[in-house]
Amino acid sequence: MLLPAFLQRPSMRALLLVALSFIGWGSWALVSPYPPPYGGLSGRFSDHVSHMNAARLFVLCGTCVWEQPADEFLQHYTDEERRRLPEDLGPYMTEKSPLYVAPGGSLDKPLLLNWPVFPRPYPPGALLLSAPVALVYHFTPLSFSGASRLLVLSYLLYAHLGLFLVLRWLMSGAAQPLALGLLGGFLLYSETVRWALEGFYDVALLAPLALCGHFLYQRRGLAALVSYCVAAFLHYRAFFFAPLSLYALYLLLREGRREPWGVRQWVGMAAVAVLGGASLQTFGLVAPSLTLFPLTNPLRNPETHGLLHLLVGGGLAAVALLYARAWVDLALLGWMGMMLLRLYQTQAWHALSLLLWLALPVWTPRSERVPLVRDVRLAFVWMMAVLVYKQTLLPARLVDFL
């Protein structure tokens, strides 16, 4: 059967599939019972509402969110004020809950912040993505549970934007279909949707990193560098892919030698300076406090032998990438290994940042070895997900069956 004319284009087929996925999961998130106190899939994670309230706090005090712990300058709720909170929040809050009075705001809408004893360990992009819902929540009668649902929907939208880009390129053959593979595609899709529904904005990294990889594959250095800086502006975990920025800079310098820069190039460099500078500056402010978080990284615990497993697994992966002459992937492998060793905090959803590697094209002159690089990526990411983040990357029911 012939497809309708508008579906004969890969971009339209990709858009249709992604739109159906977003509508399906978004509808489910809206009609399913709200799990208290924070919403999402389980109601256990407060990251999305913390980002929303951090955006509100930024409007009130500016860069203080990166310079000083909120617990040091915000007023706590009294027992009486806590008892008067709306029914979708008050019954679930205790005297130990991180509730703070919003200066000049309503007592019905507290500032609820996780890890309030540390400066916010997120770049400005985290505030920007949550700002629309934060403004509506702060200035309208929107309830706490309503704001939580809107945040989850917005993160689900960001996730599907990235999925659309990846699927579009795969359908058009523009980014080497074998670079992702069926299993890699399943894991990337399932984990991205899962953590978006739990309220983790980390999924927003997929779109700019996929764009960065796409532009690098086309040898468009400036566009790739801008895309990488967008990713770094959104989340510090984009630093796991720092070798991409160096490759983009190399291509950019080569482009500059061939022809003089015009307005487009200078605007691009201004975006790089603003976005990259904002990410690096705020990271410099919060970096000293990152080592104060509880140490949960198994690689830093000699009793788990995690370092030995990383060296053996990473070594085997490096040999395979050398054989495939996949130099960019080799650089990413080594850098990711070093970054994993330096981490203090490791949480289940952090594995998603490594999975984004699967969405990048493969840079190798030996096209017949693209499947090898794909399998090496998948094996290393899976090993790190289990070893470091304690995640099998498989649905819970399938794990129980196995």
Coordinates of C-alpha atoms in Angstrom, one line a residue:
M1 CA 0.0 0.0 0.0
L2 CA 1.4 3.4 -1.0
L3 CA 1.8 5.9 1.8
P4 CA 0.0 9.2 1.7
A5 CA 2.1 11.9 0.0
F6 CA 3.0 13.7 3.2
L7 CA 4.3 10.5 4.8
Q8 CA 6.7 9.8 2.0
R9 CA 9.1 12.2 3.6
P10 CA 11.2 10.8 6.4
S11 CA 10.8 13.9 8.5
M12 CA 7.0 13.6 8.4
R13 CA 7.0 9.9 9.2
A14 CA 9.3 10.6 12.2
L15 CA 7.1 13.5 13.3
L16 CA 4.0 11.3 13.2
L17 CA 5.5 8.5 15.2
V18 CA 7.0 10.9 17.8
A19 CA 3.7 12.9 18.0
L20 CA 1.7 9.7 18.6
S21 CA 4.2 8.7 21.4
F22 CA 4.0 12.1 23.0
I23 CA 0.2 12.2 22.9
G24 CA 0.0 8.7 24.3
W25 CA 2.4 9.1 27.2
G26 CA 1.2 12.7 27.8
S27 CA -2.4 11.6 28.0
W28 CA -1.5 8.8 30.3
A29 CA 0.4 11.2 32.6
L30 CA -2.6 13.5 32.7
V31 CA -5.3 10.9 33.4
S32 CA -3.4 8.6 35.7
P33 CA -3.9 9.1 39.5
Y34 CA -1.5 11.6 40.9
P35 CA 1.0 9.9 43.2
P36 CA 1.8 12.2 46.2
P37 CA 3.6 14.1 47.2
Y38 CA 5.5 15.1 44.0
G39 CA 3.8 13.4 41.1
G40 CA 5.6 11.8 38.2
L41 CA 5.5 8.0 38.0
S42 CA 6.1 7.2 41.6
G43 CA 5.7 10.5 43.6
R44 CA 9.1 9.9 45.2
F45 CA 11.3 12.3 43.2
S46 CA 11.2 16.1 43.8
D47 CA 13.7 17.3 41.2
H48 CA 11.2 18.8 38.8
V49 CA 9.4 20.9 41.5
S50 CA 12.8 21.8 42.9
H51 CA 13.9 23.2 39.6
M52 CA 10.6 25.1 39.3
N53 CA 11.2 26.7 42.8
A54 CA 14.8 27.4 42.0
A55 CA 13.6 29.4 39.0
R56 CA 11.3 31.3 41.3
L57 CA 14.2 31.9 43.7
F58 CA 16.4 33.1 40.9
V59 CA 13.9 35.9 40.1
L60 CA 14.0 36.9 43.7
C61 CA 17.8 36.8 44.4
G62 CA 19.6 36.3 41.1
T63 CA 23.0 34.4 41.3
C64 CA 22.5 33.6 45.0
V65 CA 21.2 30.2 43.9
W66 CA 24.8 29.3 42.9
E67 CA 26.6 31.2 45.6
Q68 CA 24.8 30.3 48.8
P69 CA 22.8 27.4 50.2
A70 CA 19.1 28.3 50.3
D71 CA 18.9 27.0 53.9
E72 CA 21.2 29.8 55.0
F73 CA 19.0 32.8 53.9
L74 CA 15.4 31.6 53.5
Q75 CA 12.8 31.4 56.2
H76 CA 11.5 28.0 57.2
Y77 CA 7.8 27.2 57.5
T78 CA 6.4 27.0 61.1
D79 CA 4.3 24.1 62.1
E80 CA 1.2 26.2 61.9
E81 CA 2.1 27.4 58.4
R82 CA 2.8 23.9 57.3
R83 CA -0.6 22.7 58.5
R84 CA -2.3 25.4 56.4
L85 CA -0.7 24.3 53.2
P86 CA -3.0 23.0 50.4
E87 CA -4.3 19.4 50.6
D88 CA -2.1 18.2 47.8
L89 CA 1.1 19.2 49.7
G90 CA 0.5 19.9 53.4
P91 CA -0.4 16.3 54.6
Y92 CA 2.8 15.0 53.2
M93 CA 5.2 17.6 54.6
T94 CA 6.9 17.1 58.0
E95 CA 9.1 19.4 60.1
K96 CA 12.1 18.0 58.2
S97 CA 10.8 18.8 54.7
P98 CA 12.8 21.5 52.9
L99 CA 10.0 24.1 52.8
Y100 CA 10.8 27.8 52.6
V101 CA 8.8 30.9 52.5
A102 CA 9.0 32.7 49.1
P103 CA 9.8 36.3 49.8
G104 CA 6.8 38.3 48.7
G105 CA 5.0 35.2 47.7
S106 CA 1.9 33.4 49.0
L107 CA 2.3 31.0 51.9
D108 CA 0.2 28.5 49.9
K109 CA 3.1 28.2 47.4
P110 CA 6.3 27.4 49.3
L111 CA 9.8 27.1 47.9
L112 CA 10.4 23.4 48.0
L113 CA 14.1 22.7 47.3
N114 CA 16.0 19.4 47.4
W115 CA 19.6 19.6 48.8
P116 CA 19.0 23.1 50.3
V117 CA 22.2 22.9 52.3
F118 CA 24.2 23.2 49.1
P119 CA 24.2 25.8 46.3
R120 CA 22.1 24.6 43.3
P121 CA 24.4 22.2 41.3
Y122 CA 22.7 23.0 38.0
P123 CA 23.4 25.5 35.2
P124 CA 21.1 28.4 34.2
G125 CA 19.4 26.2 31.5
A126 CA 17.7 24.2 34.2
L127 CA 16.0 27.3 35.5
L128 CA 15.1 28.4 32.0
L129 CA 13.3 25.2 31.1
S130 CA 11.2 25.3 34.2
A131 CA 10.6 29.1 34.1
P132 CA 7.3 29.0 32.2
V133 CA 5.6 26.7 34.7
A134 CA 7.3 28.6 37.6
L135 CA 5.7 31.8 36.4
V136 CA 2.3 30.3 36.0
Y137 CA 2.5 28.6 39.4
H138 CA 3.7 31.8 41.2
F139 CA 1.2 34.2 39.7
T140 CA -1.9 32.2 39.1
P141 CA -4.1 29.8 41.2
L142 CA -2.4 26.8 39.6
S143 CA -2.1 24.1 42.3
F144 CA 1.1 22.3 43.3
S145 CA 0.0 19.0 41.8
G146 CA -1.1 20.9 38.6
A147 CA 2.4 22.5 38.3
S148 CA 4.0 19.1 38.8
R149 CA 1.9 17.6 36.0
L150 CA 2.8 20.5 33.7
L151 CA 6.5 20.1 34.5
V152 CA 6.4 16.4 33.6
L153 CA 4.6 17.2 30.4
S154 CA 7.2 19.8 29.5
Y155 CA 10.1 17.4 30.1
L156 CA 8.2 14.8 28.1
L157 CA 8.0 17.3 25.3
Y158 CA 11.8 18.1 25.5
A159 CA 12.5 14.3 25.4
H160 CA 10.4 13.8 22.3
L161 CA 12.1 16.7 20.5
G162 CA 15.4 14.9 20.8
L163 CA 13.7 11.6 19.8
F164 CA 12.3 13.3 16.7
L165 CA 15.7 14.5 15.6
V166 CA 17.3 11.1 16.0
L167 CA 14.4 9.2 14.3
R168 CA 14.3 11.7 11.4
W169 CA 18.0 11.2 10.7
L170 CA 17.8 7.4 11.0
M171 CA 14.9 7.3 8.6
S172 CA 16.6 9.5 6.1
G173 CA 19.9 7.6 6.4
A174 CA 21.7 10.8 7.1
A175 CA 23.3 9.6 10.4
Q176 CA 24.2 6.0 9.7
P177 CA 21.2 3.9 10.8
L178 CA 23.5 1.2 12.1
A179 CA 25.0 3.6 14.6
L180 CA 22.0 3.2 16.9
G181 CA 20.7 -0.3 16.3
L182 CA 17.4 -1.9 17.4
L183 CA 18.5 -2.6 21.0
G184 CA 20.1 0.8 21.4
G185 CA 17.0 2.5 20.1
F186 CA 14.8 0.6 22.5
L187 CA 17.0 1.4 25.5
L188 CA 17.3 5.1 24.5
Y189 CA 13.6 5.5 24.0
S190 CA 12.4 3.6 27.1
E191 CA 14.9 5.3 29.4
T192 CA 14.2 8.7 28.0
V193 CA 10.5 8.4 28.4
R194 CA 10.8 6.7 31.8
W195 CA 12.9 9.5 33.4
A196 CA 10.9 12.3 31.7
L197 CA 7.7 10.8 33.3
E198 CA 9.5 10.8 36.7
G199 CA 10.3 14.5 36.3
F200 CA 14.0 14.6 35.4
Y201 CA 14.9 17.3 32.9
D202 CA 18.1 15.4 32.0
V203 CA 16.2 14.2 28.9
A204 CA 16.5 17.7 27.4
L205 CA 20.2 17.0 26.7
L206 CA 19.2 14.6 23.9
A207 CA 18.2 17.2 21.3
P208 CA 21.3 19.5 21.5
L209 CA 23.8 16.6 21.8
A210 CA 22.1 14.8 18.8
L211 CA 22.4 18.1 16.9
C212 CA 26.0 18.4 17.9
G213 CA 26.8 14.9 16.6
H214 CA 24.8 15.5 13.4
F215 CA 26.7 18.7 12.6
L216 CA 30.0 17.1 13.4
Y217 CA 29.2 14.3 11.0
Q218 CA 28.6 17.0 8.4
R219 CA 31.8 18.7 9.4
R220 CA 30.0 21.9 10.4
G221 CA 32.2 23.0 13.3
L222 CA 30.4 26.2 14.3
A223 CA 27.0 24.7 14.3
A224 CA 28.3 21.7 16.3
L225 CA 30.0 24.0 18.9
V226 CA 26.9 26.1 19.4
S227 CA 24.8 22.9 19.9
Y228 CA 27.3 21.6 22.4
C229 CA 27.2 24.9 24.3
V230 CA 23.4 24.7 24.4
A231 CA 23.7 21.3 26.0
A232 CA 26.3 22.5 28.6
F233 CA 24.0 25.5 29.3
L234 CA 21.2 23.0 30.1
H235 CA 23.1 20.5 32.2
Y236 CA 26.6 20.0 33.5
R237 CA 26.4 16.4 32.5
A238 CA 27.1 17.6 28.9
F239 CA 30.7 17.7 30.2
F240 CA 30.8 14.0 29.7
F241 CA 30.9 14.7 26.0
A242 CA 33.6 17.5 26.1
P243 CA 35.7 15.9 23.3
L244 CA 32.9 16.8 20.9
S245 CA 33.5 20.5 21.6
L246 CA 37.2 20.1 20.9
Y247 CA 36.5 18.3 17.6
A248 CA 34.0 21.1 16.8
L249 CA 36.6 23.7 17.6
Y250 CA 39.1 22.0 15.3
L251 CA 36.6 22.0 12.4
L252 CA 35.8 25.6 13.1
L253 CA 39.4 26.7 12.9
R254 CA 39.7 24.8 9.6
E255 CA 36.6 26.5 8.3
G256 CA 38.0 29.9 9.3
R257 CA 41.2 29.4 7.3
R258 CA 39.3 28.7 4.1
E259 CA 37.0 31.7 4.1
P260 CA 36.5 34.9 6.2
W261 CA 33.8 35.0 8.8
G262 CA 30.5 36.8 8.2
V263 CA 27.7 37.9 10.4
R264 CA 26.4 34.3 10.9
Q265 CA 29.7 33.1 12.2
W266 CA 30.1 36.0 14.6
V267 CA 26.6 35.5 15.9
G268 CA 27.4 31.9 16.4
M269 CA 30.5 32.7 18.4
A270 CA 28.6 35.1 20.5
A271 CA 26.1 32.3 21.4
V272 CA 29.1 30.1 22.2
A273 CA 30.5 32.8 24.5
V274 CA 27.3 33.5 26.3
L275 CA 26.0 29.9 26.7
G276 CA 29.4 28.3 27.3
G277 CA 30.5 31.1 29.6
A278 CA 27.3 31.0 31.7
S279 CA 27.7 27.2 32.1
L280 CA 31.4 27.4 33.1
Q281 CA 31.0 30.4 35.4
T282 CA 28.2 28.9 37.4
F283 CA 30.0 25.5 37.5
G284 CA 33.0 27.3 39.0
L285 CA 30.7 28.7 41.7
V286 CA 29.2 25.4 42.7
A287 CA 32.2 23.1 42.0
P288 CA 33.7 23.4 45.6
S289 CA 30.4 22.2 47.1
L290 CA 30.1 19.1 44.8
T291 CA 32.6 17.1 46.9
L292 CA 30.4 17.7 50.0
F293 CA 27.6 15.6 48.6
P294 CA 27.4 12.0 50.1
L295 CA 29.9 9.7 48.3
T296 CA 27.8 7.1 46.5
N297 CA 30.0 6.3 43.5
P298 CA 31.0 2.5 43.7
L299 CA 34.1 3.2 41.5
R300 CA 35.6 5.1 44.5
N301 CA 34.9 2.3 46.9
P302 CA 37.9 -0.2 46.8
E303 CA 35.7 -3.0 48.3
T304 CA 33.5 -3.1 45.2
H305 CA 36.4 -3.6 42.7
G306 CA 34.6 -1.2 40.4
L307 CA 37.8 0.4 39.3
L308 CA 39.2 -3.0 38.1
H309 CA 36.0 -3.7 36.2
L310 CA 36.2 -0.2 34.6
L311 CA 39.8 -0.7 33.5
V312 CA 39.2 -4.1 32.1
G313 CA 36.0 -3.2 30.3
G314 CA 37.3 0.1 29.1
G315 CA 40.5 -1.5 28.0
L316 CA 38.7 -4.0 25.8
A317 CA 36.5 -1.3 24.4
A318 CA 39.5 0.8 23.6
V319 CA 41.1 -2.0 21.7
A320 CA 38.0 -2.5 19.6
L321 CA 37.7 1.2 18.9
L322 CA 41.3 1.4 17.8
Y323 CA 40.7 -1.5 15.4
A324 CA 37.7 0.4 14.0
R325 CA 39.7 3.6 13.8
A326 CA 36.9 5.4 15.6
W327 CA 39.1 8.2 17.1
V328 CA 36.2 10.4 18.3
D329 CA 34.6 7.4 20.1
L330 CA 38.0 6.5 21.6
A331 CA 38.4 10.0 23.0
L332 CA 34.8 9.9 24.4
L333 CA 35.5 6.5 26.0
G334 CA 38.7 7.7 27.8
W335 CA 37.1 11.0 28.9
M336 CA 33.9 9.3 30.2
G337 CA 36.0 6.9 32.2
M338 CA 37.9 9.7 33.9
M339 CA 34.7 11.6 34.5
L340 CA 33.1 8.5 36.1
L341 CA 36.0 8.1 38.4
R342 CA 35.7 11.7 39.6
L343 CA 32.0 11.6 40.4
Y344 CA 30.8 11.7 44.0
Q345 CA 27.1 11.3 43.6
T346 CA 25.7 8.6 41.4
Q347 CA 21.9 8.2 41.0
A348 CA 19.8 5.8 38.9
W349 CA 18.7 8.5 36.4
H350 CA 22.3 9.6 35.8
A351 CA 22.8 6.6 33.5
L352 CA 20.7 8.4 30.9
S353 CA 23.6 10.8 30.2
L354 CA 25.8 7.9 29.1
L355 CA 23.0 6.4 27.0
L356 CA 23.0 9.6 24.9
W357 CA 26.2 8.3 23.4
L358 CA 24.1 5.8 21.4
A359 CA 22.4 8.7 19.6
L360 CA 25.6 10.0 18.0
P361 CA 26.8 9.0 14.6
V362 CA 29.9 6.9 14.2
W363 CA 33.0 8.6 12.9
T364 CA 35.1 6.0 11.2
P365 CA 36.5 5.7 7.7
R366 CA 35.7 1.9 7.7
S367 CA 32.0 1.8 7.2
E368 CA 31.9 -2.0 7.6
R369 CA 33.1 -1.5 11.2
V370 CA 30.2 0.8 12.2
P371 CA 28.3 -2.1 13.8
L372 CA 31.4 -2.9 15.9
V373 CA 31.5 0.6 17.2
R374 CA 27.8 0.5 17.9
D375 CA 28.2 -2.7 19.9
V376 CA 31.2 -1.4 21.8
R377 CA 29.2 1.7 22.8
L378 CA 26.3 -0.3 23.9
A379 CA 28.4 -2.8 25.9
F380 CA 30.3 -0.1 27.7
V381 CA 27.3 2.0 28.5
W382 CA 25.4 -1.1 29.8
M383 CA 28.3 -2.1 31.9
M384 CA 28.6 1.3 33.5
A385 CA 24.9 1.5 34.0
V386 CA 25.0 -1.7 36.1
L387 CA 28.3 -1.1 37.8
V388 CA 28.0 2.6 38.6
Y389 CA 24.3 3.4 38.6
K390 CA 22.8 0.0 39.5
Q391 CA 20.5 0.1 36.5
T392 CA 19.8 -2.9 34.2
L393 CA 18.2 -0.5 31.7
L394 CA 15.4 -3.1 31.3
P395 CA 11.8 -2.8 32.3
A396 CA 11.2 -4.1 35.8
R397 CA 8.8 -6.8 34.7
L398 CA 11.3 -8.1 32.2
V399 CA 14.0 -8.2 34.9
D400 CA 11.6 -10.1 37.2
F401 CA 10.9 -12.6 34.5
L402 CA 14.6 -13.2 33.7

